[in-house]
């Protein structure tokens, strides 16, 4: 496994590999890796010749300075995990390497960026657009792998590809969960043991919601999910929205779409957790 900190050196190596006919798969991450991230690398290994992962905690996508400051950083363990899973190249740039000057690029993602995470985290998706477009420039991947855990982010990246006329194929991979159902997240390590135990209620409620679809209207289900979670003293729902899976617009009746997705954000103390499920 080769490590690069410099985007020009990385781009040169990628160029040579492409000249030899190799296909490039890319897995962007913010580190503090877990099996969810590794599943993306495994998927890339299967679908492409060379897997490139990046580890970069992108400041422009954090709207909350405390969340950025407390974001877990575990570089040595991350590199060991990537090596073990058969990753070929890791890109670990500094902030100045990625942002030599302030980036004023603004993306108009339209209505997919104004709901849910877009509403509650102003500027977040523009920051995601900035870093992913820069990383795509450095890595020039044929395919890039993203987790369905960040459901809205996948839609944003697909929109980014269209807006920038990029030919990167975006592959979305299933959510990897802990044994009790909690969606794996780098932020889970910030939960104390009581918070961690109680957080399992988030996915448990989503799984239960799927079974209740026949007996509840959309509005009733939204209320039921929020009430069920908020009855737990450790958990506080920020939003639960039921949207169609392409435009990500809230639906008001089940027959508004064949593919409804329930998307939730829950605050557990200072830690903000997200999850989603097809209903
Ligand atoms: P992050 O390091 O949180 O920016 O995540 C990097 C990539 O890993 C994103 O595409 C995430 O959607 C994906 N990811 C994070 N957690 C999971 C999970 N539990 N299952 C699948 N993919 C995940």
PDB file of C-alpha atoms and ligand atoms in Angstrom:
ATOM      1  CA  UNK A   1       0.000   0.000   0.000  1.00  0.00           C
ATOM      2  CA  UNK A   2       1.417   3.353  -1.041  1.00  0.00           C
ATOM      3  CA  UNK A   3       0.680   6.569   0.870  1.00  0.00           C
ATOM      4  CA  UNK A   4       0.569  10.018  -0.734  1.00  0.00           C
ATOM      5  CA  UNK A   5       0.235  13.416   0.913  1.00  0.00           C
ATOM      6  CA  UNK A   6       0.832  15.395  -2.253  1.00  0.00           C
ATOM      7  CA  UNK A   7      -1.902  15.536  -4.889  1.00  0.00           C
ATOM      8  CA  UNK A   8       0.469  16.128  -7.828  1.00  0.00           C
ATOM      9  CA  UNK A   9       2.502  12.986  -6.987  1.00  0.00           C
ATOM     10  CA  UNK A  10      -0.719  11.003  -6.563  1.00  0.00           C
ATOM     11  CA  UNK A  11      -2.091  12.246  -9.900  1.00  0.00           C
ATOM     12  CA  UNK A  12       1.134  11.244 -11.655  1.00  0.00           C
ATOM     13  CA  UNK A  13       0.983   7.699 -10.261  1.00  0.00           C
ATOM     14  CA  UNK A  14      -2.689   7.377 -11.206  1.00  0.00           C
ATOM     15  CA  UNK A  15      -1.865   8.594 -14.701  1.00  0.00           C
ATOM     16  CA  UNK A  16       0.770   5.862 -15.077  1.00  0.00           C
ATOM     17  CA  UNK A  17      -1.635   3.194 -13.820  1.00  0.00           C
ATOM     18  CA  UNK A  18      -4.309   4.363 -16.266  1.00  0.00           C
ATOM     19  CA  UNK A  19      -1.810   4.220 -19.132  1.00  0.00           C
ATOM     20  CA  UNK A  20      -1.317   0.554 -18.225  1.00  0.00           C
ATOM     21  CA  UNK A  21      -5.069   0.076 -18.588  1.00  0.00           C
ATOM     22  CA  UNK A  22      -5.882  -0.145 -14.882  1.00  0.00           C
ATOM     23  CA  UNK A  23      -9.291   0.992 -13.632  1.00  0.00           C
ATOM     24  CA  UNK A  24      -9.370   3.155 -10.507  1.00  0.00           C
ATOM     25  CA  UNK A  25     -11.870   2.856  -7.648  1.00  0.00           C
ATOM     26  CA  UNK A  26     -12.056   5.618  -5.060  1.00  0.00           C
ATOM     27  CA  UNK A  27     -13.291   5.574  -1.455  1.00  0.00           C
ATOM     28  CA  UNK A  28     -13.296   9.028   0.158  1.00  0.00           C
ATOM     29  CA  UNK A  29     -13.402   9.026   3.974  1.00  0.00           C
ATOM     30  CA  UNK A  30     -12.773  11.248   6.969  1.00  0.00           C
ATOM     31  CA  UNK A  31     -10.905   8.461   8.775  1.00  0.00           C
ATOM     32  CA  UNK A  32     -11.716   6.879  12.156  1.00  0.00           C
ATOM     33  CA  UNK A  33     -12.454   3.894  10.001  1.00  0.00           C
ATOM     34  CA  UNK A  34     -14.841   1.052  10.774  1.00  0.00           C
ATOM     35  CA  UNK A  35     -16.310  -1.872   8.872  1.00  0.00           C
ATOM     36  CA  UNK A  36     -18.719   0.494   7.035  1.00  0.00           C
ATOM     37  CA  UNK A  37     -15.779   2.250   5.378  1.00  0.00           C
ATOM     38  CA  UNK A  38     -13.968  -1.038   4.761  1.00  0.00           C
ATOM     39  CA  UNK A  39     -17.037  -2.477   3.015  1.00  0.00           C
ATOM     40  CA  UNK A  40     -16.680   0.330   0.447  1.00  0.00           C
ATOM     41  CA  UNK A  41     -13.019  -0.583  -0.113  1.00  0.00           C
ATOM     42  CA  UNK A  42     -13.989  -4.250  -0.466  1.00  0.00           C
ATOM     43  CA  UNK A  43     -16.610  -3.290  -3.024  1.00  0.00           C
ATOM     44  CA  UNK A  44     -14.032  -1.211  -4.911  1.00  0.00           C
ATOM     45  CA  UNK A  45     -11.563  -4.129  -4.849  1.00  0.00           C
ATOM     46  CA  UNK A  46     -14.172  -6.309  -6.548  1.00  0.00           C
ATOM     47  CA  UNK A  47     -15.185  -3.772  -9.184  1.00  0.00           C
ATOM     48  CA  UNK A  48     -11.898  -2.063 -10.109  1.00  0.00           C
ATOM     49  CA  UNK A  49      -8.176  -2.893 -10.465  1.00  0.00           C
ATOM     50  CA  UNK A  50      -6.799  -0.285  -8.069  1.00  0.00           C
ATOM     51  CA  UNK A  51      -8.465   0.941  -4.876  1.00  0.00           C
ATOM     52  CA  UNK A  52      -7.574   4.429  -3.675  1.00  0.00           C
ATOM     53  CA  UNK A  53      -8.889   5.583  -0.279  1.00  0.00           C
ATOM     54  CA  UNK A  54      -8.567   9.102   1.063  1.00  0.00           C
ATOM     55  CA  UNK A  55      -8.521  10.187   4.686  1.00  0.00           C
ATOM     56  CA  UNK A  56      -9.258  13.877   5.123  1.00  0.00           C
ATOM     57  CA  UNK A  57     -11.363  15.593   7.760  1.00  0.00           C
ATOM     58  CA  UNK A  58     -12.827  18.298   5.549  1.00  0.00           C
ATOM     59  CA  UNK A  59     -13.262  21.547   7.505  1.00  0.00           C
ATOM     60  CA  UNK A  60     -15.614  23.154   4.969  1.00  0.00           C
ATOM     61  CA  UNK A  61     -18.360  20.581   5.548  1.00  0.00           C
ATOM     62  CA  UNK A  62     -18.543  21.123   9.326  1.00  0.00           C
ATOM     63  CA  UNK A  63     -21.077  23.757  10.302  1.00  0.00           C
ATOM     64  CA  UNK A  64     -20.388  23.093  13.994  1.00  0.00           C
ATOM     65  CA  UNK A  65     -16.785  23.957  15.092  1.00  0.00           C
ATOM     66  CA  UNK A  66     -17.077  21.715  18.157  1.00  0.00           C
ATOM     67  CA  UNK A  67     -17.998  18.720  15.989  1.00  0.00           C
ATOM     68  CA  UNK A  68     -14.887  19.371  13.851  1.00  0.00           C
ATOM     69  CA  UNK A  69     -12.672  19.720  16.917  1.00  0.00           C
ATOM     70  CA  UNK A  70     -13.985  16.511  18.479  1.00  0.00           C
ATOM     71  CA  UNK A  71     -14.031  14.469  15.263  1.00  0.00           C
ATOM     72  CA  UNK A  72     -12.103  11.248  16.073  1.00  0.00           C
ATOM     73  CA  UNK A  73      -8.680  10.880  14.397  1.00  0.00           C
ATOM     74  CA  UNK A  74      -7.048   7.444  14.395  1.00  0.00           C
ATOM     75  CA  UNK A  75      -4.611   7.517  11.465  1.00  0.00           C
ATOM     76  CA  UNK A  76      -2.320   4.606  12.441  1.00  0.00           C
ATOM     77  CA  UNK A  77      -5.211   2.217  13.017  1.00  0.00           C
ATOM     78  CA  UNK A  78      -6.894   3.444   9.814  1.00  0.00           C
ATOM     79  CA  UNK A  79      -3.799   2.682   7.719  1.00  0.00           C
ATOM     80  CA  UNK A  80      -3.510  -0.803   9.223  1.00  0.00           C
ATOM     81  CA  UNK A  81      -7.157  -1.529   8.433  1.00  0.00           C
ATOM     82  CA  UNK A  82      -6.839  -0.306   4.853  1.00  0.00           C
ATOM     83  CA  UNK A  83      -3.694  -2.363   4.303  1.00  0.00           C
ATOM     84  CA  UNK A  84      -5.434  -5.462   5.660  1.00  0.00           C
ATOM     85  CA  UNK A  85      -8.423  -5.036   3.378  1.00  0.00           C
ATOM     86  CA  UNK A  86      -6.182  -4.787   0.314  1.00  0.00           C
ATOM     87  CA  UNK A  87      -6.348  -1.069  -0.429  1.00  0.00           C
ATOM     88  CA  UNK A  88      -3.602  -0.099  -2.909  1.00  0.00           C
ATOM     89  CA  UNK A  89      -3.196   3.654  -2.394  1.00  0.00           C
ATOM     90  CA  UNK A  90      -4.081   5.998   0.487  1.00  0.00           C
ATOM     91  CA  UNK A  91      -4.231   9.765   0.049  1.00  0.00           C
ATOM     92  CA  UNK A  92      -3.836  11.746   3.291  1.00  0.00           C
ATOM     93  CA  UNK A  93      -3.518  15.400   2.295  1.00  0.00           C
ATOM     94  CA  UNK A  94      -3.153  18.330   4.677  1.00  0.00           C
ATOM     95  CA  UNK A  95      -5.742  21.116   4.799  1.00  0.00           C
ATOM     96  CA  UNK A  96      -3.351  23.439   2.909  1.00  0.00           C
ATOM     97  CA  UNK A  97      -2.812  20.792   0.230  1.00  0.00           C
ATOM     98  CA  UNK A  98      -6.552  20.650  -0.430  1.00  0.00           C
ATOM     99  CA  UNK A  99      -7.322  24.326   0.282  1.00  0.00           C
ATOM    100  CA  UNK A 100      -4.226  26.354  -0.697  1.00  0.00           C
ATOM    101  CA  UNK A 101      -6.560  29.338  -0.654  1.00  0.00           C
ATOM    102  CA  UNK A 102     -10.132  29.911   0.431  1.00  0.00           C
ATOM    103  CA  UNK A 103     -12.532  28.005  -1.807  1.00  0.00           C
ATOM    104  CA  UNK A 104     -15.452  30.148  -2.889  1.00  0.00           C
ATOM    105  CA  UNK A 105     -16.921  27.565  -5.217  1.00  0.00           C
ATOM    106  CA  UNK A 106     -20.681  27.375  -4.820  1.00  0.00           C
ATOM    107  CA  UNK A 107     -22.771  24.513  -6.156  1.00  0.00           C
ATOM    108  CA  UNK A 108     -26.452  24.776  -6.902  1.00  0.00           C
ATOM    109  CA  UNK A 109     -27.730  21.323  -6.047  1.00  0.00           C
ATOM    110  CA  UNK A 110     -31.336  22.532  -6.136  1.00  0.00           C
ATOM    111  CA  UNK A 111     -34.074  21.186  -3.884  1.00  0.00           C
ATOM    112  CA  UNK A 112     -32.223  18.001  -2.862  1.00  0.00           C
ATOM    113  CA  UNK A 113     -29.869  20.214  -0.834  1.00  0.00           C
ATOM    114  CA  UNK A 114     -32.467  22.302   0.977  1.00  0.00           C
ATOM    115  CA  UNK A 115     -34.191  19.531   2.956  1.00  0.00           C
ATOM    116  CA  UNK A 116     -33.050  17.435   5.943  1.00  0.00           C
ATOM    117  CA  UNK A 117     -29.231  17.671   6.357  1.00  0.00           C
ATOM    118  CA  UNK A 118     -29.246  20.687   4.027  1.00  0.00           C
ATOM    119  CA  UNK A 119     -31.762  22.462   6.228  1.00  0.00           C
ATOM    120  CA  UNK A 120     -30.175  21.565   9.560  1.00  0.00           C
ATOM    121  CA  UNK A 121     -26.513  21.880   8.510  1.00  0.00           C
ATOM    122  CA  UNK A 122     -26.247  25.106   6.473  1.00  0.00           C
ATOM    123  CA  UNK A 123     -23.263  25.014   4.100  1.00  0.00           C
ATOM    124  CA  UNK A 124     -22.605  21.317   4.723  1.00  0.00           C
ATOM    125  CA  UNK A 125     -23.334  20.062   1.202  1.00  0.00           C
ATOM    126  CA  UNK A 126     -21.468  22.900  -0.458  1.00  0.00           C
ATOM    127  CA  UNK A 127     -18.427  21.838   1.592  1.00  0.00           C
ATOM    128  CA  UNK A 128     -18.989  18.213   0.537  1.00  0.00           C
ATOM    129  CA  UNK A 129     -19.176  19.372  -3.098  1.00  0.00           C
ATOM    130  CA  UNK A 130     -15.937  21.357  -2.744  1.00  0.00           C
ATOM    131  CA  UNK A 131     -13.887  18.514  -1.302  1.00  0.00           C
ATOM    132  CA  UNK A 132     -15.306  15.703  -3.431  1.00  0.00           C
ATOM    133  CA  UNK A 133     -14.762  17.660  -6.659  1.00  0.00           C
ATOM    134  CA  UNK A 134     -11.154  18.399  -5.611  1.00  0.00           C
ATOM    135  CA  UNK A 135     -10.563  14.764  -4.654  1.00  0.00           C
ATOM    136  CA  UNK A 136     -12.059  13.575  -7.953  1.00  0.00           C
ATOM    137  CA  UNK A 137      -9.637  15.927  -9.756  1.00  0.00           C
ATOM    138  CA  UNK A 138      -6.678  14.449  -7.844  1.00  0.00           C
ATOM    139  CA  UNK A 139      -7.690  10.776  -8.129  1.00  0.00           C
ATOM    140  CA  UNK A 140      -9.509  10.708 -11.518  1.00  0.00           C
ATOM    141  CA  UNK A 141     -11.435   7.571 -10.529  1.00  0.00           C
ATOM    142  CA  UNK A 142     -13.507   5.451 -12.877  1.00  0.00           C
ATOM    143  CA  UNK A 143     -15.838   4.586  -9.991  1.00  0.00           C
ATOM    144  CA  UNK A 144     -16.339   6.163  -6.574  1.00  0.00           C
ATOM    145  CA  UNK A 145     -17.966   4.306  -3.675  1.00  0.00           C
ATOM    146  CA  UNK A 146     -20.254   5.941  -1.118  1.00  0.00           C
ATOM    147  CA  UNK A 147     -22.340   4.551   1.748  1.00  0.00           C
ATOM    148  CA  UNK A 148     -26.137   4.628   1.749  1.00  0.00           C
ATOM    149  CA  UNK A 149     -25.816   5.559   5.413  1.00  0.00           C
ATOM    150  CA  UNK A 150     -25.385   9.129   4.140  1.00  0.00           C
ATOM    151  CA  UNK A 151     -28.401   8.787   1.873  1.00  0.00           C
ATOM    152  CA  UNK A 152     -28.744  12.448   0.952  1.00  0.00           C
ATOM    153  CA  UNK A 153     -25.005  12.740   0.355  1.00  0.00           C
ATOM    154  CA  UNK A 154     -25.189  10.075  -2.376  1.00  0.00           C
ATOM    155  CA  UNK A 155     -27.857  12.136  -4.178  1.00  0.00           C
ATOM    156  CA  UNK A 156     -25.676  15.250  -3.797  1.00  0.00           C
ATOM    157  CA  UNK A 157     -22.617  13.464  -5.242  1.00  0.00           C
ATOM    158  CA  UNK A 158     -24.669  12.241  -8.209  1.00  0.00           C
ATOM    159  CA  UNK A 159     -25.826  15.846  -8.763  1.00  0.00           C
ATOM    160  CA  UNK A 160     -22.192  17.030  -8.461  1.00  0.00           C
ATOM    161  CA  UNK A 161     -21.142  14.595 -11.180  1.00  0.00           C
ATOM    162  CA  UNK A 162     -23.865  15.996 -13.459  1.00  0.00           C
ATOM    163  CA  UNK A 163     -23.046  19.650 -12.634  1.00  0.00           C
ATOM    164  CA  UNK A 164     -19.321  19.190 -13.295  1.00  0.00           C
ATOM    165  CA  UNK A 165     -19.804  16.986 -16.394  1.00  0.00           C
ATOM    166  CA  UNK A 166     -17.682  14.347 -14.701  1.00  0.00           C
ATOM    167  CA  UNK A 167     -17.735  10.758 -15.967  1.00  0.00           C
ATOM    168  CA  UNK A 168     -17.096   9.134 -12.576  1.00  0.00           C
ATOM    169  CA  UNK A 169     -19.578   6.331 -11.895  1.00  0.00           C
ATOM    170  CA  UNK A 170     -21.097   6.658  -8.427  1.00  0.00           C
ATOM    171  CA  UNK A 171     -21.691   3.350  -6.638  1.00  0.00           C
ATOM    172  CA  UNK A 172     -23.840   3.346  -3.521  1.00  0.00           C
ATOM    173  CA  UNK A 173     -23.204   0.560  -0.964  1.00  0.00           C
ATOM    174  CA  UNK A 174     -25.474  -0.806   1.825  1.00  0.00           C
ATOM    175  CA  UNK A 175     -25.395   0.433   5.425  1.00  0.00           C
ATOM    176  CA  UNK A 176     -23.186  -1.675   7.704  1.00  0.00           C
ATOM    177  CA  UNK A 177     -24.604  -2.027  11.219  1.00  0.00           C
ATOM    178  CA  UNK A 178     -23.376  -3.098  14.654  1.00  0.00           C
ATOM    179  CA  UNK A 179     -24.793  -6.353  16.095  1.00  0.00           C
ATOM    180  CA  UNK A 180     -27.593  -4.403  17.856  1.00  0.00           C
ATOM    181  CA  UNK A 181     -28.548  -2.587  14.634  1.00  0.00           C
ATOM    182  CA  UNK A 182     -26.892   0.791  15.263  1.00  0.00           C
ATOM    183  CA  UNK A 183     -25.504   2.117  11.973  1.00  0.00           C
ATOM    184  CA  UNK A 184     -21.710   2.156  12.190  1.00  0.00           C
ATOM    185  CA  UNK A 185     -20.356   5.692  12.406  1.00  0.00           C
ATOM    186  CA  UNK A 186     -17.021   7.259  13.309  1.00  0.00           C
ATOM    187  CA  UNK A 187     -18.942   9.335  15.840  1.00  0.00           C
ATOM    188  CA  UNK A 188     -20.164   6.240  17.768  1.00  0.00           C
ATOM    189  CA  UNK A 189     -16.893   6.147  19.751  1.00  0.00           C
ATOM    190  CA  UNK A 190     -17.879   9.496  21.285  1.00  0.00           C
ATOM    191  CA  UNK A 191     -20.911   7.901  22.995  1.00  0.00           C
ATOM    192  CA  UNK A 192     -20.576   6.833  26.623  1.00  0.00           C
ATOM    193  CA  UNK A 193     -21.740   3.309  27.446  1.00  0.00           C
ATOM    194  CA  UNK A 194     -25.281   4.357  28.465  1.00  0.00           C
ATOM    195  CA  UNK A 195     -25.683   6.519  25.363  1.00  0.00           C
ATOM    196  CA  UNK A 196     -24.294   3.753  23.172  1.00  0.00           C
ATOM    197  CA  UNK A 197     -26.727   1.176  24.584  1.00  0.00           C
ATOM    198  CA  UNK A 198     -29.733   3.458  24.158  1.00  0.00           C
ATOM    199  CA  UNK A 199     -28.757   4.468  20.609  1.00  0.00           C
ATOM    200  CA  UNK A 200     -29.803   1.017  19.380  1.00  0.00           C
ATOM    201  CA  UNK A 201     -33.388   2.288  19.695  1.00  0.00           C
ATOM    202  CA  UNK A 202     -32.862   4.435  16.577  1.00  0.00           C
ATOM    203  CA  UNK A 203     -32.498   1.553  14.108  1.00  0.00           C
ATOM    204  CA  UNK A 204     -34.884  -0.657  16.093  1.00  0.00           C
ATOM    205  CA  UNK A 205     -37.577   2.007  15.614  1.00  0.00           C
ATOM    206  CA  UNK A 206     -36.833   2.291  11.888  1.00  0.00           C
ATOM    207  CA  UNK A 207     -37.054  -1.504  11.423  1.00  0.00           C
ATOM    208  CA  UNK A 208     -40.367  -1.512  13.331  1.00  0.00           C
ATOM    209  CA  UNK A 209     -41.673   1.403  11.235  1.00  0.00           C
ATOM    210  CA  UNK A 210     -41.283  -0.643   8.036  1.00  0.00           C
ATOM    211  CA  UNK A 211     -43.612  -3.285   9.510  1.00  0.00           C
ATOM    212  CA  UNK A 212     -46.211  -0.651  10.469  1.00  0.00           C
ATOM    213  CA  UNK A 213     -46.513   0.884   6.995  1.00  0.00           C
ATOM    214  CA  UNK A 214     -49.841  -0.834   6.265  1.00  0.00           C
ATOM    215  CA  UNK A 215     -51.526   0.484   9.393  1.00  0.00           C
ATOM    216  CA  UNK A 216     -50.209   4.075   9.479  1.00  0.00           C
ATOM    217  CA  UNK A 217     -50.459   7.105   7.223  1.00  0.00           C
ATOM    218  CA  UNK A 218     -47.199   8.934   6.461  1.00  0.00           C
ATOM    219  CA  UNK A 219     -48.037  11.598   9.040  1.00  0.00           C
ATOM    220  CA  UNK A 220     -48.942   9.007  11.704  1.00  0.00           C
ATOM    221  CA  UNK A 221     -45.726   7.130  11.086  1.00  0.00           C
ATOM    222  CA  UNK A 222     -43.632  10.272  11.395  1.00  0.00           C
ATOM    223  CA  UNK A 223     -45.263  11.052  14.745  1.00  0.00           C
ATOM    224  CA  UNK A 224     -44.879   7.458  15.950  1.00  0.00           C
ATOM    225  CA  UNK A 225     -41.162   7.316  15.113  1.00  0.00           C
ATOM    226  CA  UNK A 226     -40.383  10.687  16.710  1.00  0.00           C
ATOM    227  CA  UNK A 227     -42.434   9.895  19.845  1.00  0.00           C
ATOM    228  CA  UNK A 228     -40.903   6.423  20.232  1.00  0.00           C
ATOM    229  CA  UNK A 229     -37.373   7.804  20.070  1.00  0.00           C
ATOM    230  CA  UNK A 230     -37.980  10.933  22.110  1.00  0.00           C
ATOM    231  CA  UNK A 231     -39.495   8.914  24.967  1.00  0.00           C
ATOM    232  CA  UNK A 232     -35.961   7.671  25.593  1.00  0.00           C
ATOM    233  CA  UNK A 233     -34.212  10.202  27.872  1.00  0.00           C
ATOM    234  CA  UNK A 234     -30.862   9.808  26.064  1.00  0.00           C
ATOM    235  CA  UNK A 235     -32.212  10.542  22.585  1.00  0.00           C
ATOM    236  CA  UNK A 236     -33.620  13.635  20.919  1.00  0.00           C
ATOM    237  CA  UNK A 237     -34.831  13.526  17.325  1.00  0.00           C
ATOM    238  CA  UNK A 238     -33.695  16.484  15.211  1.00  0.00           C
ATOM    239  CA  UNK A 239     -35.845  15.408  12.278  1.00  0.00           C
ATOM    240  CA  UNK A 240     -37.489  12.335  10.839  1.00  0.00           C
ATOM    241  CA  UNK A 241     -38.621  12.805   7.265  1.00  0.00           C
ATOM    242  CA  UNK A 242     -40.121  10.378   4.769  1.00  0.00           C
ATOM    243  CA  UNK A 243     -38.972  11.252   1.239  1.00  0.00           C
ATOM    244  CA  UNK A 244     -38.867   9.769  -2.249  1.00  0.00           C
ATOM    245  CA  UNK A 245     -35.498   8.218  -2.999  1.00  0.00           C
ATOM    246  CA  UNK A 246     -34.527  10.367  -6.006  1.00  0.00           C
ATOM    247  CA  UNK A 247     -35.762  13.933  -5.471  1.00  0.00           C
ATOM    248  CA  UNK A 248     -35.591  13.555  -1.666  1.00  0.00           C
ATOM    249  CA  UNK A 249     -38.777  15.565  -1.270  1.00  0.00           C
ATOM    250  CA  UNK A 250     -41.094  14.813   1.674  1.00  0.00           C
ATOM    251  CA  UNK A 251     -44.108  12.723   0.689  1.00  0.00           C
ATOM    252  CA  UNK A 252     -47.555  13.102   2.213  1.00  0.00           C
ATOM    253  CA  UNK A 253     -49.100   9.777   1.115  1.00  0.00           C
ATOM    254  CA  UNK A 254     -47.583   6.331   0.537  1.00  0.00           C
ATOM    255  CA  UNK A 255     -48.684   6.298  -3.113  1.00  0.00           C
ATOM    256  CA  UNK A 256     -46.686   9.519  -3.802  1.00  0.00           C
ATOM    257  CA  UNK A 257     -43.705   7.238  -4.516  1.00  0.00           C
ATOM    258  CA  UNK A 258     -42.864   3.555  -4.859  1.00  0.00           C
ATOM    259  CA  UNK A 259     -39.586   4.132  -3.072  1.00  0.00           C
ATOM    260  CA  UNK A 260     -40.067   5.935   0.218  1.00  0.00           C
ATOM    261  CA  UNK A 261     -37.079   6.388   2.521  1.00  0.00           C
ATOM    262  CA  UNK A 262     -37.302   7.345   6.165  1.00  0.00           C
ATOM    263  CA  UNK A 263     -34.338   9.554   7.107  1.00  0.00           C
ATOM    264  CA  UNK A 264     -33.558  10.384  10.702  1.00  0.00           C
ATOM    265  CA  UNK A 265     -31.127  12.463  12.714  1.00  0.00           C
ATOM    266  CA  UNK A 266     -30.929  12.005  16.450  1.00  0.00           C
ATOM    267  CA  UNK A 267     -28.864  13.930  18.977  1.00  0.00           C
ATOM    268  CA  UNK A 268     -27.388  11.753  21.700  1.00  0.00           C
ATOM    269  CA  UNK A 269     -25.839  14.258  24.091  1.00  0.00           C
ATOM    270  CA  UNK A 270     -23.340  16.163  21.927  1.00  0.00           C
ATOM    271  CA  UNK A 271     -23.208  13.453  19.279  1.00  0.00           C
ATOM    272  CA  UNK A 272     -25.345  13.703  16.164  1.00  0.00           C
ATOM    273  CA  UNK A 273     -26.256  10.350  14.592  1.00  0.00           C
ATOM    274  CA  UNK A 274     -27.985   9.734  11.253  1.00  0.00           C
ATOM    275  CA  UNK A 275     -29.681   6.669   9.825  1.00  0.00           C
ATOM    276  CA  UNK A 276     -32.228   5.804   7.157  1.00  0.00           C
ATOM    277  CA  UNK A 277     -34.303   2.938   5.825  1.00  0.00           C
ATOM    278  CA  UNK A 278     -36.422   2.104   2.777  1.00  0.00           C
ATOM    279  CA  UNK A 279     -40.023   1.926   3.948  1.00  0.00           C
TER     280      UNK A 279
HETATM  281  P1  LIG B   1     -17.176   9.466   6.511  1.00  0.00           P
HETATM  282  O1  LIG B   1     -15.807   9.034   6.920  1.00  0.00           O
HETATM  283  O2  LIG B   1     -18.162   9.503   7.616  1.00  0.00           O
HETATM  284  O3  LIG B   1     -17.151  10.736   5.675  1.00  0.00           O
HETATM  285  O4  LIG B   1     -17.721   8.341   5.532  1.00  0.00           O
HETATM  286  C1  LIG B   1     -17.010   7.960   4.391  1.00  0.00           C
HETATM  287  C2  LIG B   1     -17.857   7.049   3.566  1.00  0.00           C
HETATM  288  O5  LIG B   1     -18.192   5.890   4.321  1.00  0.00           O
HETATM  289  C3  LIG B   1     -19.190   7.705   3.151  1.00  0.00           C
HETATM  290  O6  LIG B   1     -19.482   7.326   1.818  1.00  0.00           O
HETATM  291  C4  LIG B   1     -20.153   7.100   4.126  1.00  0.00           C
HETATM  292  O7  LIG B   1     -21.480   7.055   3.648  1.00  0.00           O
HETATM  293  C5  LIG B   1     -19.593   5.700   4.276  1.00  0.00           C
HETATM  294  N1  LIG B   1     -20.071   5.083   5.519  1.00  0.00           N
HETATM  295  C6  LIG B   1     -20.006   5.599   6.766  1.00  0.00           C
HETATM  296  N2  LIG B   1     -20.612   4.784   7.643  1.00  0.00           N
HETATM  297  C7  LIG B   1     -21.089   3.734   6.937  1.00  0.00           C
HETATM  298  C8  LIG B   1     -21.822   2.553   7.271  1.00  0.00           C
HETATM  299  N3  LIG B   1     -22.197   2.292   8.521  1.00  0.00           N
HETATM  300  N4  LIG B   1     -22.138   1.698   6.271  1.00  0.00           N
HETATM  301  C9  LIG B   1     -21.767   1.957   4.993  1.00  0.00           C
HETATM  302  N5  LIG B   1     -21.076   3.044   4.610  1.00  0.00           N
HETATM  303  C10 LIG B   1     -20.735   3.924   5.570  1.00  0.00           C
END
